[in-house]
PDB file of C-alpha atoms in Angstrom:
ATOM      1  CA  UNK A 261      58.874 112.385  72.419  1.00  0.00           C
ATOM      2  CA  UNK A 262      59.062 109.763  75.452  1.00  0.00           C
ATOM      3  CA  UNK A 263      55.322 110.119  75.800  1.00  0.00           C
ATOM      4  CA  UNK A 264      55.050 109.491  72.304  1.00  0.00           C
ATOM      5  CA  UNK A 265      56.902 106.555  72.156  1.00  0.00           C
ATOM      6  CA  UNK A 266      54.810 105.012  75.279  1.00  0.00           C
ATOM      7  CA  UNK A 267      52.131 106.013  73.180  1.00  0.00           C
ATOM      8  CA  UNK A 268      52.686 103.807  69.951  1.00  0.00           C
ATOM      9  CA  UNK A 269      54.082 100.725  72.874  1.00  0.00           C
ATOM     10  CA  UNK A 270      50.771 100.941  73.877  1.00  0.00           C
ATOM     11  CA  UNK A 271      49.443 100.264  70.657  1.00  0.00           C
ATOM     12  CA  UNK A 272      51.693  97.199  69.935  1.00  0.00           C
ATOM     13  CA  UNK A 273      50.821  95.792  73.233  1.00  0.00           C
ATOM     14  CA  UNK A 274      47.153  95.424  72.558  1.00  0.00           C
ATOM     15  CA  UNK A 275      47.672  94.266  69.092  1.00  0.00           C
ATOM     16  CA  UNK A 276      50.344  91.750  71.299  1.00  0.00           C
ATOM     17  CA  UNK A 277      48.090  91.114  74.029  1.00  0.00           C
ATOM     18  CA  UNK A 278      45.243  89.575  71.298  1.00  0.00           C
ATOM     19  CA  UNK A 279      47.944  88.063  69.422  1.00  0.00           C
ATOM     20  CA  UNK A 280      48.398  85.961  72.852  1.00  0.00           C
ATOM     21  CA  UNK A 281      44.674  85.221  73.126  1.00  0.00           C
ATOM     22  CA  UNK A 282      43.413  84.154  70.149  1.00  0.00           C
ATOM     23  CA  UNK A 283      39.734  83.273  71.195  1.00  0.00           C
ATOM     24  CA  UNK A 284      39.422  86.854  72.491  1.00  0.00           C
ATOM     25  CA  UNK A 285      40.543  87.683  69.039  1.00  0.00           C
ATOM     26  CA  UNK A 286      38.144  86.106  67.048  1.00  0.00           C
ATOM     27  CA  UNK A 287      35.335  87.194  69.744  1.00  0.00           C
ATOM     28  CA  UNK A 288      36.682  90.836  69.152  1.00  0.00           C
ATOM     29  CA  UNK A 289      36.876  90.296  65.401  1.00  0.00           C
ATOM     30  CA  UNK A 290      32.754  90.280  65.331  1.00  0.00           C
ATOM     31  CA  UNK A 291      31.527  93.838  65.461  1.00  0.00           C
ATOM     32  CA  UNK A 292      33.899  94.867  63.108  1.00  0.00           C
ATOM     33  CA  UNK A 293      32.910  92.410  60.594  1.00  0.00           C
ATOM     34  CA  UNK A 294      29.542  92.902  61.368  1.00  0.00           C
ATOM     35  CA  UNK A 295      29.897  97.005  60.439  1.00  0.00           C
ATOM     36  CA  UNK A 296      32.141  96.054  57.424  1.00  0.00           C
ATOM     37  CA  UNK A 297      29.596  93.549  56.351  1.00  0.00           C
ATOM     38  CA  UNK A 298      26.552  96.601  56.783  1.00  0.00           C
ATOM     39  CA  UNK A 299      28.919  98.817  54.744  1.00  0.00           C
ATOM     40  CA  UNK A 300      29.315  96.534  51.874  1.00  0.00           C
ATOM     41  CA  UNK A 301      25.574  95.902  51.683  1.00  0.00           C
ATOM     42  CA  UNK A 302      24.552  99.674  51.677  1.00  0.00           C
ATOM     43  CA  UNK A 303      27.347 100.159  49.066  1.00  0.00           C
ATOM     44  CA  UNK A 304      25.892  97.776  46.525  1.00  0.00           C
ATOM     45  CA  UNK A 305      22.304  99.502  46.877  1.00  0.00           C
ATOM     46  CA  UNK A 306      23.921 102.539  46.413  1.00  0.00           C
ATOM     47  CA  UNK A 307      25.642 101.151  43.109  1.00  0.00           C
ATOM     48  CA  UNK A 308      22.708  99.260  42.751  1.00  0.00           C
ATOM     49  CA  UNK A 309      20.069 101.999  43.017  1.00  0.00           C
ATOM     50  CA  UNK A 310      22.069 105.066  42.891  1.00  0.00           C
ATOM     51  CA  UNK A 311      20.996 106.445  40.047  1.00  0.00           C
ATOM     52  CA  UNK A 312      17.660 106.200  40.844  1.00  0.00           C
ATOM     53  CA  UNK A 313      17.970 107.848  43.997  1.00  0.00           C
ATOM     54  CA  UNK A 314      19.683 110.996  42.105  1.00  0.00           C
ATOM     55  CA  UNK A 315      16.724 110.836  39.600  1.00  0.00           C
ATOM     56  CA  UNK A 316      14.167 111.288  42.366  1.00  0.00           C
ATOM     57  CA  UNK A 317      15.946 114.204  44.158  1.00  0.00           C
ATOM     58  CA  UNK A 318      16.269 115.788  40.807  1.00  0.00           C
ATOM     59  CA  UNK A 319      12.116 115.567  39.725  1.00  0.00           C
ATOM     60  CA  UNK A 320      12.990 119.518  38.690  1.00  0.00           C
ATOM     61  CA  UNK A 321      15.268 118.283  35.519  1.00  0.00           C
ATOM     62  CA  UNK A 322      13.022 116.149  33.820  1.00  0.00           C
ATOM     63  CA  UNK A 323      12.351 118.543  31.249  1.00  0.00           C
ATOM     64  CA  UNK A 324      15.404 119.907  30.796  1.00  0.00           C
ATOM     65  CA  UNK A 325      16.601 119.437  27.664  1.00  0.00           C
ATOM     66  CA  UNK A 326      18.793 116.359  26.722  1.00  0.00           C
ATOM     67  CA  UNK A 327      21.799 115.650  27.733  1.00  0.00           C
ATOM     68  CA  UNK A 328      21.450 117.754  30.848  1.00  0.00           C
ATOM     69  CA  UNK A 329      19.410 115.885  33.062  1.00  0.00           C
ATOM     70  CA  UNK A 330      21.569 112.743  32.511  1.00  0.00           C
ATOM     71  CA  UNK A 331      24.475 114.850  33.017  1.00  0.00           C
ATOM     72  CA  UNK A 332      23.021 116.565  36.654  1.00  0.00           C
ATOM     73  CA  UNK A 333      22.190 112.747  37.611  1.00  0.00           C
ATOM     74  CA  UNK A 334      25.181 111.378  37.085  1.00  0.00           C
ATOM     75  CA  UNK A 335      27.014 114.000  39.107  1.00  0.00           C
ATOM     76  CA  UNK A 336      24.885 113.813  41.507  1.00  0.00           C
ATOM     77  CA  UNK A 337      25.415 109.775  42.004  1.00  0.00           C
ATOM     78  CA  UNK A 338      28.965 110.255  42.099  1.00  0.00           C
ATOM     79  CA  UNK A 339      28.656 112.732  44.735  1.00  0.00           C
ATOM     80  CA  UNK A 340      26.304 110.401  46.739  1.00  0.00           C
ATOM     81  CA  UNK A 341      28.654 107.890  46.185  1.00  0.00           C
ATOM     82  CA  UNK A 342      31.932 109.887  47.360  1.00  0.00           C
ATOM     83  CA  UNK A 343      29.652 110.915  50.658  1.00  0.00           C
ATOM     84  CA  UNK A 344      28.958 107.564  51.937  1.00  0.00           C
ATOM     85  CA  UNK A 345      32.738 106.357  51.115  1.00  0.00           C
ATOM     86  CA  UNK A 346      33.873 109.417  53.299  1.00  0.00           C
ATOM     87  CA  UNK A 347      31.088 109.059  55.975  1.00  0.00           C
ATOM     88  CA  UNK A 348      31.982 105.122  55.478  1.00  0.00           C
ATOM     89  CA  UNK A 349      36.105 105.860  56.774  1.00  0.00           C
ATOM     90  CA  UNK A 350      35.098 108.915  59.242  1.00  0.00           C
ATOM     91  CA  UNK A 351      32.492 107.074  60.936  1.00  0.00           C
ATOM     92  CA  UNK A 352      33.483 103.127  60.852  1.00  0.00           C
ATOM     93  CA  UNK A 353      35.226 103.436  64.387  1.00  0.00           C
ATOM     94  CA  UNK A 354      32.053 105.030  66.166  1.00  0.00           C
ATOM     95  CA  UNK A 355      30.004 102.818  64.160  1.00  0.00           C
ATOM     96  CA  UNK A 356      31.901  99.726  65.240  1.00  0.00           C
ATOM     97  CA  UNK A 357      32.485 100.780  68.773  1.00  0.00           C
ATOM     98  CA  UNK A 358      28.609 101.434  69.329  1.00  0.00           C
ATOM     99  CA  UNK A 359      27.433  98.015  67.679  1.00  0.00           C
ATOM    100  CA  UNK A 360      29.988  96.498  69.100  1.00  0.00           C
ATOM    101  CA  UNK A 361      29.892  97.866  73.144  1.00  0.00           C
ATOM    102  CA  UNK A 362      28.893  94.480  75.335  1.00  0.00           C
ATOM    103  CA  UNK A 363      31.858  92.914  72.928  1.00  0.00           C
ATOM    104  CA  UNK A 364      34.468  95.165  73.646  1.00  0.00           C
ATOM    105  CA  UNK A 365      33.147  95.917  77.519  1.00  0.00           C
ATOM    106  CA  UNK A 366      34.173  92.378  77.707  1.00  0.00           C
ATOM    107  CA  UNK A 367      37.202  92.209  76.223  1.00  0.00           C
ATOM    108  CA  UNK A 368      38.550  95.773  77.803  1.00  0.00           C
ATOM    109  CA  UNK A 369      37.809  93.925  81.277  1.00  0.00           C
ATOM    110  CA  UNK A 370      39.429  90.711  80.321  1.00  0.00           C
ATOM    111  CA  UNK A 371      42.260  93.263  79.508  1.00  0.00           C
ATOM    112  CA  UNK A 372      42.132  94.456  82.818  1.00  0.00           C
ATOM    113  CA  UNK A 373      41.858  91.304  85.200  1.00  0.00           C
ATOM    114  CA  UNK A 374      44.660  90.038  83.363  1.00  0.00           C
ATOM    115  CA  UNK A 375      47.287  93.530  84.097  1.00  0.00           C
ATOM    116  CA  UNK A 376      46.206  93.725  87.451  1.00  0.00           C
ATOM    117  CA  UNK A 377      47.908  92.414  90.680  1.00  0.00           C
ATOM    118  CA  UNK A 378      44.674  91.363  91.960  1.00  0.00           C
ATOM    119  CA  UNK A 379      43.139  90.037  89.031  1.00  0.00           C
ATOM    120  CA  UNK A 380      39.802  92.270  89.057  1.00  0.00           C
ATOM    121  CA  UNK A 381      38.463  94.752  86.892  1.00  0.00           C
ATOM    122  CA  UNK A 382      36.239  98.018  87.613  1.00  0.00           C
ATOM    123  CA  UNK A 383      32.947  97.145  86.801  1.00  0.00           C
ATOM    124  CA  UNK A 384      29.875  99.882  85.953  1.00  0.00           C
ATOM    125  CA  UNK A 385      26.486  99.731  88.180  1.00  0.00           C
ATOM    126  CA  UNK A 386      24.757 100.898  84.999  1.00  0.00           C
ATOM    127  CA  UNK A 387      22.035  98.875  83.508  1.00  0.00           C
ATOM    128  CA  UNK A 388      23.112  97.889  79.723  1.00  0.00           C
ATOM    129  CA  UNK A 389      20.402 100.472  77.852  1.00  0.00           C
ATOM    130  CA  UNK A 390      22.119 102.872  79.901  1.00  0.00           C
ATOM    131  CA  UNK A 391      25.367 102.074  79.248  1.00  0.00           C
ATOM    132  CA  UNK A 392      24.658 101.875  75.171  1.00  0.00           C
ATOM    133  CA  UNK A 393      22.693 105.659  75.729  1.00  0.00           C
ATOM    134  CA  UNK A 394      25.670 107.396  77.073  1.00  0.00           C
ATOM    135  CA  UNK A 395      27.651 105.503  74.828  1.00  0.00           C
ATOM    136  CA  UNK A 396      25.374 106.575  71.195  1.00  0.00           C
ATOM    137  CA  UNK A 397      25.267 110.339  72.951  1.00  0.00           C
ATOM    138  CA  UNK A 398      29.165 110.912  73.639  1.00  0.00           C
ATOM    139  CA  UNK A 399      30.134 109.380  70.160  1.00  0.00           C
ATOM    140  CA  UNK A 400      27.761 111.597  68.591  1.00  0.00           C
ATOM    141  CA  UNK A 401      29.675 114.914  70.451  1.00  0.00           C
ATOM    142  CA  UNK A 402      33.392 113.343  69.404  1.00  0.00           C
ATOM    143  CA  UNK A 403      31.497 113.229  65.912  1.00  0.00           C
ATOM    144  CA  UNK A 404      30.565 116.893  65.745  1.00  0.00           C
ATOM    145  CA  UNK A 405      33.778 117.978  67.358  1.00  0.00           C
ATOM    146  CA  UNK A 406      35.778 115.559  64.577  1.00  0.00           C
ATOM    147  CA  UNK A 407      33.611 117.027  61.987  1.00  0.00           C
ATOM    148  CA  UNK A 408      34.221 120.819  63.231  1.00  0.00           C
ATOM    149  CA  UNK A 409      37.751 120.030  62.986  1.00  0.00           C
ATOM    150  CA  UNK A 410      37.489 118.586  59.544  1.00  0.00           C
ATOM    151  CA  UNK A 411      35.426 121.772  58.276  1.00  0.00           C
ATOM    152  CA  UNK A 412      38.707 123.876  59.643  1.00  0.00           C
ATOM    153  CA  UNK A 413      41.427 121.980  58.218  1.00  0.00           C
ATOM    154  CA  UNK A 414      39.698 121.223  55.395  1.00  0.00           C
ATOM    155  CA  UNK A 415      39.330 125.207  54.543  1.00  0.00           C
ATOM    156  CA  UNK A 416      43.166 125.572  55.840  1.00  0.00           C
ATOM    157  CA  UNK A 417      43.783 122.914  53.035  1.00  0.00           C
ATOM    158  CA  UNK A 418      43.788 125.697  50.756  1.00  0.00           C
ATOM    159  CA  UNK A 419      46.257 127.498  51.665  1.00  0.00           C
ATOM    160  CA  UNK A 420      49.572 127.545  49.729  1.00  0.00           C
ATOM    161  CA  UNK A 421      52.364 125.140  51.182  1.00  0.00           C
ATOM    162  CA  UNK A 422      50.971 124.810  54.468  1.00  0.00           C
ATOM    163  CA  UNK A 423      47.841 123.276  53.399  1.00  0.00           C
ATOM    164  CA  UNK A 424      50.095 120.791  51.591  1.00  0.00           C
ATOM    165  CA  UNK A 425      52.091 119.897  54.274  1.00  0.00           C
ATOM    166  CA  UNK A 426      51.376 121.157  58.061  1.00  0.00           C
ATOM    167  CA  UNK A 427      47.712 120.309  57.564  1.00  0.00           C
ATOM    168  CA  UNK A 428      47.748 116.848  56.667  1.00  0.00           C
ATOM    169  CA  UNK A 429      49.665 116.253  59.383  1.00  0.00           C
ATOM    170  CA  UNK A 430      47.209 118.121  61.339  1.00  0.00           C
ATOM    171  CA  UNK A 431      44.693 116.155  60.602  1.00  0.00           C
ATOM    172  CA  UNK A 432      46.013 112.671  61.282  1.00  0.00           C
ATOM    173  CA  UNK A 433      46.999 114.286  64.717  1.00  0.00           C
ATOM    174  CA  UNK A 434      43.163 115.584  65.740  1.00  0.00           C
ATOM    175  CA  UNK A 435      41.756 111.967  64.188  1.00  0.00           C
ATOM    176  CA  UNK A 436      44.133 110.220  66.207  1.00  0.00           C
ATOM    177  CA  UNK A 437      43.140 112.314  69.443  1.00  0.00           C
ATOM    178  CA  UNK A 438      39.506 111.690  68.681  1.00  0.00           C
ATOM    179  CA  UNK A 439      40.235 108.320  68.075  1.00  0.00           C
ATOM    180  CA  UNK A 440      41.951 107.128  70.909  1.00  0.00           C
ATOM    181  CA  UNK A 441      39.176 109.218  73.201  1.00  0.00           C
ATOM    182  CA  UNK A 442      36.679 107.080  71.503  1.00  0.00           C
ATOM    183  CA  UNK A 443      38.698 103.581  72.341  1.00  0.00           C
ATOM    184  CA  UNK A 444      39.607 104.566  75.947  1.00  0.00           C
ATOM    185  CA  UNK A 445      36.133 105.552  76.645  1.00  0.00           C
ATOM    186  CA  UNK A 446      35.509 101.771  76.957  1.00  0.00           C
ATOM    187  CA  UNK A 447      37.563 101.470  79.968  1.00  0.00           C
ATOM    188  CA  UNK A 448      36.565 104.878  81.436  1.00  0.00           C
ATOM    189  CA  UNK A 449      33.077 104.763  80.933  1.00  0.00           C
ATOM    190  CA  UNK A 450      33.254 101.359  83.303  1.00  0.00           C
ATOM    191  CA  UNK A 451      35.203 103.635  85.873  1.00  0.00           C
ATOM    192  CA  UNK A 452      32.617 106.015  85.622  1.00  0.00           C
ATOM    193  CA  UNK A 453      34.616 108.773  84.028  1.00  0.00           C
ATOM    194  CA  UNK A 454      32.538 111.417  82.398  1.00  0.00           C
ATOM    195  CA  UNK A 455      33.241 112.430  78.692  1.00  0.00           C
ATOM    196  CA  UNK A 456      34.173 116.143  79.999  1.00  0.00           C
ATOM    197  CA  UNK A 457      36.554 114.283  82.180  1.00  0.00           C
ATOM    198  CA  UNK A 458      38.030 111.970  79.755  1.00  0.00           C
ATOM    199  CA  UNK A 459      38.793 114.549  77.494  1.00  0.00           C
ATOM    200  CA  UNK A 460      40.541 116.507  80.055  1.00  0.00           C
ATOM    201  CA  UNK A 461      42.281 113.517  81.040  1.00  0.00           C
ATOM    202  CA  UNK A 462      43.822 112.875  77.337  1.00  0.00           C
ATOM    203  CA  UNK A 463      44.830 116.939  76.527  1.00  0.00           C
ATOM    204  CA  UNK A 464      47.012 116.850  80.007  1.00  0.00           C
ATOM    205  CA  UNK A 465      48.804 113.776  77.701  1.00  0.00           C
ATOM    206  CA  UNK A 466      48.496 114.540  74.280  1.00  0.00           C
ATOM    207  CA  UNK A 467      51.733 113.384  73.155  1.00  0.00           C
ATOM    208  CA  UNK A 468      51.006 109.937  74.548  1.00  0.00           C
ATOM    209  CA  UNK A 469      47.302 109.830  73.024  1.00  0.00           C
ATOM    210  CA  UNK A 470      49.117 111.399  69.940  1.00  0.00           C
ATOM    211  CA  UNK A 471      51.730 108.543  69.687  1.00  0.00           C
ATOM    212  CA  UNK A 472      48.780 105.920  69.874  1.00  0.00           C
ATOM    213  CA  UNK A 473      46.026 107.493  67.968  1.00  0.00           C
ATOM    214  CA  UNK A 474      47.914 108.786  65.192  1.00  0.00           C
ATOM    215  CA  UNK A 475      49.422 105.768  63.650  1.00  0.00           C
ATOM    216  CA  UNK A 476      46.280 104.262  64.096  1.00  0.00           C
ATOM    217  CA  UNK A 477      44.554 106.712  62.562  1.00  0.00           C
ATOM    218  CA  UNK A 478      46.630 106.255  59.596  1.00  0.00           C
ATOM    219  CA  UNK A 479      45.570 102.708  59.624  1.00  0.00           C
ATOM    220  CA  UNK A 480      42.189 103.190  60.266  1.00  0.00           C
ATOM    221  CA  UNK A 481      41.836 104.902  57.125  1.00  0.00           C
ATOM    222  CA  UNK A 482      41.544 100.954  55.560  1.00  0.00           C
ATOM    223  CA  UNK A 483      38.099  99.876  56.832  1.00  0.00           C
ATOM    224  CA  UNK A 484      39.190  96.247  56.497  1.00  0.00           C
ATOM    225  CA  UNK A 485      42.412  97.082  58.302  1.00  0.00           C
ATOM    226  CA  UNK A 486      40.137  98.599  60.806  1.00  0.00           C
ATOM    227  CA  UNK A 487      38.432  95.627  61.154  1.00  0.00           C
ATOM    228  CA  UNK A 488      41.783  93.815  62.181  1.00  0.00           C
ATOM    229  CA  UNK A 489      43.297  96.187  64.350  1.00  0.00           C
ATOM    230  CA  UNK A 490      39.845  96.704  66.197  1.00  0.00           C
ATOM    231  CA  UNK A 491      40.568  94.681  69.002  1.00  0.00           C
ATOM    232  CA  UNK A 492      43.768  94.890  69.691  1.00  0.00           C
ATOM    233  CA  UNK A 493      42.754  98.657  69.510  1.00  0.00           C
ATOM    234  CA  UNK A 494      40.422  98.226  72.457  1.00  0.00           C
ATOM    235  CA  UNK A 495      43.578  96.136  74.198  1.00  0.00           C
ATOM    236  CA  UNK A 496      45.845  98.618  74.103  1.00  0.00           C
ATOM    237  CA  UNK A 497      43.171 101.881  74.718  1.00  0.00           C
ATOM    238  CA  UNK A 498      42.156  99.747  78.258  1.00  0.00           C
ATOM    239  CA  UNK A 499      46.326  99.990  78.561  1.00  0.00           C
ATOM    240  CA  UNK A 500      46.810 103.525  77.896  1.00  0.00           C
ATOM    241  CA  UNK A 501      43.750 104.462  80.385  1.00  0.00           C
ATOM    242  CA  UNK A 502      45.535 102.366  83.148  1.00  0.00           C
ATOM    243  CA  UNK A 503      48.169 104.615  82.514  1.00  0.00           C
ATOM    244  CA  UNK A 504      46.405 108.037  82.644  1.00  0.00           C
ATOM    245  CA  UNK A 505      44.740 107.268  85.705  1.00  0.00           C
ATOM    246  CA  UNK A 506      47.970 105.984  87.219  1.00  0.00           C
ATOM    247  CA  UNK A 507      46.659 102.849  88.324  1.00  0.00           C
ATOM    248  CA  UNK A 508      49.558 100.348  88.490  1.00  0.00           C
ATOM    249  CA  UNK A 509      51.493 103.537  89.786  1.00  0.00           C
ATOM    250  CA  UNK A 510      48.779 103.805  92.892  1.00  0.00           C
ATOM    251  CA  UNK A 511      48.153  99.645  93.439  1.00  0.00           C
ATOM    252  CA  UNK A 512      52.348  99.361  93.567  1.00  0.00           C
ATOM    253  CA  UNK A 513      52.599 102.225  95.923  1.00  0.00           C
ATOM    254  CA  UNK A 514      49.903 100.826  98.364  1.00  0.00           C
ATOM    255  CA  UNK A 515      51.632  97.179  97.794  1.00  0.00           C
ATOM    256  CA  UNK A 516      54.742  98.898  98.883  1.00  0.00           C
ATOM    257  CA  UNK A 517      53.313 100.860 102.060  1.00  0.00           C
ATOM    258  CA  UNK A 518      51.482  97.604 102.882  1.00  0.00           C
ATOM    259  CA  UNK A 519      54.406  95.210 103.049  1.00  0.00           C
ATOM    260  CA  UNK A 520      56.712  97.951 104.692  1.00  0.00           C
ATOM    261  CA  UNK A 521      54.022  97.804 107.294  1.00  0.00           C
ATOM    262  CA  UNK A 522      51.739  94.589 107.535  1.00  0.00           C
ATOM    263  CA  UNK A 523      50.486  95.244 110.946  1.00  0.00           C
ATOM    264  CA  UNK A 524      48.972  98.595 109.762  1.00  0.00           C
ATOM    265  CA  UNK A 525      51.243 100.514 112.606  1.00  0.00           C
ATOM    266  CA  UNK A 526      53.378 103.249 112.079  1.00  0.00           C
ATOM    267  CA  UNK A 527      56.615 103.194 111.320  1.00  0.00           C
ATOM    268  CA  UNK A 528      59.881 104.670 113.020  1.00  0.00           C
TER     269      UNK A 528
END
């Protein structure tokens, strides 16, 4: 429960650390908006030219007789509808994250300069295409591994009294896992951690990426709340990854060992 704690600090110190730099804020604010802004648009075709979209894909009904086809086409624009609002929540993050990389590569290293005792901030040698490549490919594996996942809890769902209770809870804890993998693979990727790496990284602290993915998870689940909490998000993720690789823990021990011994001699 400690690690769970430090977990959800984390998450309260990004959203503090923003609330401290306001400029950073409103520079972190844009890729979210941007997504949110794409999502709204693709929603009003859909409402817009839903219907017609079901009444192409269903060419087979047009003889049927009446009131069947309308019937099969409404359904069927319902369902499209229901899909994109569900892609629309599971996807926003990834979404976001991608559009929004240089953004959040910048803030994630302002959030670094700023913790550490020297000021700087690891930087990647990788060109920008690059950087956006391995970027589009790893969120695509977290996808399939978040969707796997949904398929299985999703079917445990079912299941009397468990599926009503152990599940859900279940499910907030893999999305927040996912999640916070997805946010601390900013400041990783720039210390050229691999995703195989990251991942092992987070399961030796799951209750830690538990206690900040999962209430953010819950959060996330509000695409404009998303938007929001975005870059604070990426704050407190750069945080949290400081922490897994025991950074502070390393720079204060070396600090220590050099001002026991300036000269660089041993010591009696």
């Amino acid at each position: 429960m400690r690690d769970f704690g430090a977990g959800f600090t984390y998450l309260l110190n990004g959203q503090r650390w923003m609330a401290r730099h306001a400029r950073d804020y409103r520079f972190g604010l844009l890729p979210g908006v941007f997504t949110l802004l794409l999502y709204l648009a693709t929603l009003a075709a859909l409402i817009t030219w839903g219907y017609d979209l079901s009444t192409a894909l269903t060419t087979f009904a047009g003889h049927w007789p009446s009131p069947w086809p309308g019937l099969i086409r409404g359904l069927l624009t319902v369902l499209i509808f229901v899909l994109f609002l569900s892609l629309a929540v599971a996807c926003f993050t990834a979404v976001t994250l991608l559009l929004g990389q240089p953004v959040y590569e910048t803030l994630s290293a302002r959030v670094d300069r700023s913790v550490a005792p020297d000021g700087t901030a690891p930087e990647s040698d990788l060109p920008l295409w690059r950087q956006l490549w391995i970027s589009a490919r790893d969120s695509l594996r977290i996808l399939v591994r978040t969707a796997l996942w949904g398929i299985l809890l999703f079917a445990l769902g079912f299941l009397p009294v468990v599926g009503q209770t152990v599940v859900p809870v279940a499910a907030i804890l893999v999305t927040g896992f996912f999640l916070t993998e997805e946010l601390t693979a900013i400041a990783l990727q720039r210390r050229s951690i691999a995703l195989r790496d990251r991942l092992t990284l987070l399961r030796s602290r799951k209750a830690l990426v538990w206690g900040f993915g999962a209430p953010l998870a819950a959060a996330f689940l509000i695409p404009f709340v998303a938007v929001l909490l975005m870059p604070g998000a990426v704050a407190g993720a750069t945080l949290l990854a400081r922490d897994l690789l025991a950074e502070d823990d390393i720079r204060e021990a070396a600090d220590g060992r050099a001002a026991a011994d300036p000269a660089g001699e041993p010591t009696a």
